[in-house]
Amino acid sequence: MKFYFLLLLAISLSHILSVTVLALRKNSVFSRSFAFLGGMASFSVSSYIVTLFYFGEKAGLVTAGVFFASLDWLLLLFLNYVFIFTRNQNVQRKNISQLKNIYFVAGTLDTVSLLLNAIFKHAFLINPSIDNAGDFICWIYSFKLPYNLHLIFCYIIVLHIVLYLVYRTFTNKGFYRRKYFSLLMPFVFLIILNVVFILFKWNFDYSLIFYAVLGAAVFYLTFYSIPLYVEREMRINIASCTEEECIVCYDLEGKVFYVNPHANEILEKRADIRDKVGDCQEQFILSYGRASQSSTWQYKFENDGNVEIYSFDFKVLYDSKGRLAGSFLKFEDKTQEILQLKQQQYNATHDLLTGLYNSQTFSEKVHDELIENPEEEYLLIATDIENFKLINDLFGPKRGDEILKCQASMFSEKKYGKCIYGRISADKFALLIRESKFNPDELIADAKSVQNGIKEIDYQVKIYLGVYRISDNHENVQNMIDKAFLAIRKIYGSYEKTLAYYDSSLIDDLMLRQRVLNDFQNAINRSEFCIYLQGQFDRNQKLIGCESLTRWNHPERGMLSPSEFMEPLEKSGFIYRLDDYIWESSVKILSEWKQKGISAYISINISPRDFYHIDVLGRFRELLQKYDFDPEKLNIEITETQVVSKDEESFVIINGLKELGFCIELDDFGCGYSSFKTLEDFDFDVLKIDMEFLHTCKDTAKAQNIIRSIIKMAKTLGIKTVTEGVEQKSQFDFLCEAGCDVFQGYFFSKPISVEEFTEKFLEEK
Ligand code: C2E
Ligand code: CA
Ligand code: CA
């Protein structure tokens, strides 16, 4: 009999131990308290098993004392577990009641008393019960009063547990009623069994075998019993979550019935998150059945000095019949994701090189600012770096970037107040400032100071400023930006002007330019372009040649001079088609002259853009083959911009043209980049000085000196000089005296049609 009982006890013990281990591995909010309970039950059963072996009376008193005391703690842990199990909790909250403290003190005193019984024998005595064969069966206990105190203490806790479970069973409905009742039943059965053991003074306490049954019931009820009606729904939700996501499922009362391991791990160690989850859950419950099907919260937490952002997503769970069944929480550490999102947002709204707003964001910010402050006066300012492409080509994109960064730091808020600044495209920036903060001189000075930030390059970086005064805050911002840039076009390329204001005539100009491009194709086909010739004279005022200058005989607008159509054609690149036409026409005239025995030469112009679009050298070679004319009678005027980048190709083309026998002139010397270095690098035949240079210089004597030295220097290099723009006799006299060889200008003749030119200068001969 005793053997079988011991066997059953051993099975019970191993069973309790295994559910304890399983519970620990469950990693749920209940795991820890369940493990304590299981651990204590195993201890009780083990110590009881020890009392069934004879090691002498002293040892018997000790082991029996330990066993009785362990029952106190087993019951207390069970009570605690029942609290946790049935509590209307979503997370563990510290709520240690006064009662718990009293129980703890009483349990400790009782334990001490039961252990001291081994010495004082005040609580119980033991006598061995021996069977017929003389073997030890068990101890027969005779109890004294202090032991009754122990019993009373135990029964108070039992009563507490029973009453509490009965109360929870009756105050709940449906699933939870069944769940609490399922816990109550095995417990009551076990207690009855224990009472019977005591009352009938059985040899063995059979109730201990039922610890395993109770343990299994508690284990199942804790970890597996989920209301069926939410289980399906919950599983679908959980299945769609990753391991990284934290999941908690609540029933209708807000009780947790599922926590995944990751959530459990975080909730256990992070009280701040635990509390927030609790708050959110309470709030969400309040909205049950009303408006919200789901709610999302996002909170910042501090963890070891780092900011963490967590999102809490709650949603309602329904059962298969569409009834409200509970709620589902998914919470996640979104810190990385949000930081990434912020970075992406930043990248999408900012220019990465300069850190300024990009065009789109600039427009949006400007729009908002203007709408929010309708009573303020604003200016939209555009900036553009001159020849930025050339800078990139000459000094490399790295230097180009450097310049852009300098430009980006040009406007400091300190000076201009709250302003909005953005990069619109490559080298174009825009700024919105209040009119009250606008000081054109300061702005120009700042634009000039960008140069100072760039070291080691021998190049004058020029920034143009276009200002548009905003009159209608509701105007499309892109229009405003366009208008500010339009103002720049008015002064682009000018040396003395840096800042220009937009005015409505600029729009008319723009339309005119557009019209030029639209009409151009037809104009070429209908031969609307014609040549005007302007004579060139020697010191004796004798005609020796002429410059071929284009005119457009426009059917509606009349005779147009190059200033009215050249720029849009150059910008769009169409100029090569016009030039090609003019070159061929000029060559035709030369070959006619050759037949008539006229020895005058013709100078033609080449636009720097032609070099990009056509094979200039090949084209002139073709002309030489096609027409009968002397190449030395064709002068080719090249501007300095064409050769300033000094690339290999320019050398090849210019030398090629020279080899074909053409005469190469450097046009507009004295304007633009003019440098003596260019004269050294290229082998020009003629240097053409622009008198315009004399007009723009205030100190006439100084300008005259410069012209003198240019002519002198050209002479030493063996280069012939032509001065154009000669309007007065005095200028002619001065130039003669300075040693100039050839003269061109209104003083002699304006550009005139070929017929007129022939009649005036050639037929007389
Ligand atoms: P440019 O090559 O410097 O031509 C000289 C310009 O000065 C001509 O203007 C001429 O009419 C003007 N001019 C001549 N003498 C005087 C004077 O005494 N006083 C003043 N104030 N001006 C004088 P135009 O014909 O209007 O041509 C302007 C520019 O257009 C030319 O400057 C040239 O760069 C360009 N151009 C003209 N025809 C062609 C062409 O067929 N192809 C290319 N690529 N450019 C052309
Ligand atoms: Ca010219
Ligand atoms: Ca010229």
mmCIF file with all atom_site columns, N, CA and C and ligand atoms in Angstrom, residues 547 549 605 637 639 666-669 671 688-690 724-725 744, ligand 3:
data_model
loop_
_atom_site.group_PDB
_atom_site.id
_atom_site.type_symbol
_atom_site.label_atom_id
_atom_site.label_alt_id
_atom_site.label_comp_id
_atom_site.label_asym_id
_atom_site.label_entity_id
_atom_site.label_seq_id
_atom_site.pdbx_PDB_ins_code
_atom_site.Cartn_x
_atom_site.Cartn_y
_atom_site.Cartn_z
_atom_site.occupancy
_atom_site.B_iso_or_equiv
_atom_site.pdbx_formal_charge
_atom_site.auth_seq_id
_atom_site.auth_comp_id
_atom_site.auth_asym_id
_atom_site.auth_atom_id
_atom_site.pdbx_PDB_model_num
ATOM   1  N  N  . GLU A 1 547 ? 32.210 94.180  -93.011 1.00 0.00 ? 547 GLU A N  1
ATOM   2  C  CA . GLU A 1 547 ? 31.731 93.109  -92.112 1.00 0.00 ? 547 GLU A CA 1
ATOM   3  C  C  . GLU A 1 547 ? 30.317 92.752  -92.519 1.00 0.00 ? 547 GLU A C  1
ATOM   4  N  N  . LEU A 1 549 ? 26.786 91.631  -91.622 1.00 0.00 ? 549 LEU A N  1
ATOM   5  C  CA . LEU A 1 549 ? 25.921 91.637  -90.429 1.00 0.00 ? 549 LEU A CA 1
ATOM   6  C  C  . LEU A 1 549 ? 24.486 91.260  -90.830 1.00 0.00 ? 549 LEU A C  1
ATOM   7  N  N  . ASN A 1 605 ? 30.837 86.549  -88.886 1.00 0.00 ? 605 ASN A N  1
ATOM   8  C  CA . ASN A 1 605 ? 30.844 86.261  -87.437 1.00 0.00 ? 605 ASN A CA 1
ATOM   9  C  C  . ASN A 1 605 ? 30.555 84.790  -87.166 1.00 0.00 ? 605 ASN A C  1
ATOM   10 N  N  . GLU A 1 637 ? 35.523 86.148  -87.716 1.00 0.00 ? 637 GLU A N  1
ATOM   11 C  CA . GLU A 1 637 ? 35.587 86.840  -86.416 1.00 0.00 ? 637 GLU A CA 1
ATOM   12 C  C  . GLU A 1 637 ? 35.179 85.885  -85.302 1.00 0.00 ? 637 GLU A C  1
ATOM   13 N  N  . THR A 1 639 ? 34.924 85.410  -81.095 1.00 0.00 ? 639 THR A N  1
ATOM   14 C  CA . THR A 1 639 ? 34.948 86.174  -79.831 1.00 0.00 ? 639 THR A CA 1
ATOM   15 C  C  . THR A 1 639 ? 35.792 85.430  -78.806 1.00 0.00 ? 639 THR A C  1
ATOM   16 N  N  . LEU A 1 666 ? 40.205 88.349  -83.816 1.00 0.00 ? 666 LEU A N  1
ATOM   17 C  CA . LEU A 1 666 ? 39.658 88.260  -82.452 1.00 0.00 ? 666 LEU A CA 1
ATOM   18 C  C  . LEU A 1 666 ? 38.743 89.477  -82.272 1.00 0.00 ? 666 LEU A C  1
ATOM   19 N  N  . ASP A 1 667 ? 37.417 89.167  -82.183 1.00 0.00 ? 667 ASP A N  1
ATOM   20 C  CA . ASP A 1 667 ? 36.381 90.214  -82.162 1.00 0.00 ? 667 ASP A CA 1
ATOM   21 C  C  . ASP A 1 667 ? 36.207 90.775  -80.749 1.00 0.00 ? 667 ASP A C  1
ATOM   22 N  N  . ASP A 1 668 ? 35.724 91.998  -80.696 1.00 0.00 ? 668 ASP A N  1
ATOM   23 C  CA . ASP A 1 668 ? 35.321 92.609  -79.410 1.00 0.00 ? 668 ASP A CA 1
ATOM   24 C  C  . ASP A 1 668 ? 36.423 92.621  -78.365 1.00 0.00 ? 668 ASP A C  1
ATOM   25 N  N  . PHE A 1 669 ? 37.636 92.863  -78.780 1.00 0.00 ? 669 PHE A N  1
ATOM   26 C  CA . PHE A 1 669 ? 38.701 92.919  -77.778 1.00 0.00 ? 669 PHE A CA 1
ATOM   27 C  C  . PHE A 1 669 ? 38.497 94.176  -76.932 1.00 0.00 ? 669 PHE A C  1
ATOM   28 N  N  . CYS A 1 671 ? 36.218 94.072  -74.471 1.00 0.00 ? 671 CYS A N  1
ATOM   29 C  CA . CYS A 1 671 ? 35.021 93.721  -73.684 1.00 0.00 ? 671 CYS A CA 1
ATOM   30 C  C  . CYS A 1 671 ? 35.293 92.341  -73.082 1.00 0.00 ? 671 CYS A C  1
ATOM   31 N  N  . LYS A 1 688 ? 40.381 92.972  -83.202 1.00 0.00 ? 688 LYS A N  1
ATOM   32 C  CA . LYS A 1 688 ? 39.320 93.953  -83.425 1.00 0.00 ? 688 LYS A CA 1
ATOM   33 C  C  . LYS A 1 688 ? 38.946 94.589  -82.095 1.00 0.00 ? 688 LYS A C  1
ATOM   34 N  N  . ILE A 1 689 ? 39.205 95.889  -82.017 1.00 0.00 ? 689 ILE A N  1
ATOM   35 C  CA . ILE A 1 689 ? 38.940 96.592  -80.751 1.00 0.00 ? 689 ILE A CA 1
ATOM   36 C  C  . ILE A 1 689 ? 37.585 97.272  -80.837 1.00 0.00 ? 689 ILE A C  1
ATOM   37 N  N  . ASP A 1 690 ? 36.820 97.157  -79.742 1.00 0.00 ? 690 ASP A N  1
ATOM   38 C  CA . ASP A 1 690 ? 35.479 97.764  -79.733 1.00 0.00 ? 690 ASP A CA 1
ATOM   39 C  C  . ASP A 1 690 ? 35.546 99.136  -79.077 1.00 0.00 ? 690 ASP A C  1
ATOM   40 N  N  . GLU A 1 724 ? 36.332 99.166  -84.319 1.00 0.00 ? 724 GLU A N  1
ATOM   41 C  CA . GLU A 1 724 ? 34.944 99.342  -84.783 1.00 0.00 ? 724 GLU A CA 1
ATOM   42 C  C  . GLU A 1 724 ? 34.213 100.280 -83.840 1.00 0.00 ? 724 GLU A C  1
ATOM   43 N  N  . GLY A 1 725 ? 33.103 100.832 -84.358 1.00 0.00 ? 725 GLY A N  1
ATOM   44 C  CA . GLY A 1 725 ? 32.334 101.772 -83.528 1.00 0.00 ? 725 GLY A CA 1
ATOM   45 C  C  . GLY A 1 725 ? 32.899 103.181 -83.599 1.00 0.00 ? 725 GLY A C  1
ATOM   46 N  N  . GLN A 1 744 ? 36.146 101.012 -88.697 1.00 0.00 ? 744 GLN A N  1
ATOM   47 C  CA . GLN A 1 744 ? 34.779 100.627 -89.060 1.00 0.00 ? 744 GLN A CA 1
ATOM   48 C  C  . GLN A 1 744 ? 33.849 101.398 -88.145 1.00 0.00 ? 744 GLN A C  1
HETATM 49 CA CA . CA  B 2 .   ? 32.492 93.405  -82.656 1.00 0.00 ? 3   CA  B CA 1
#
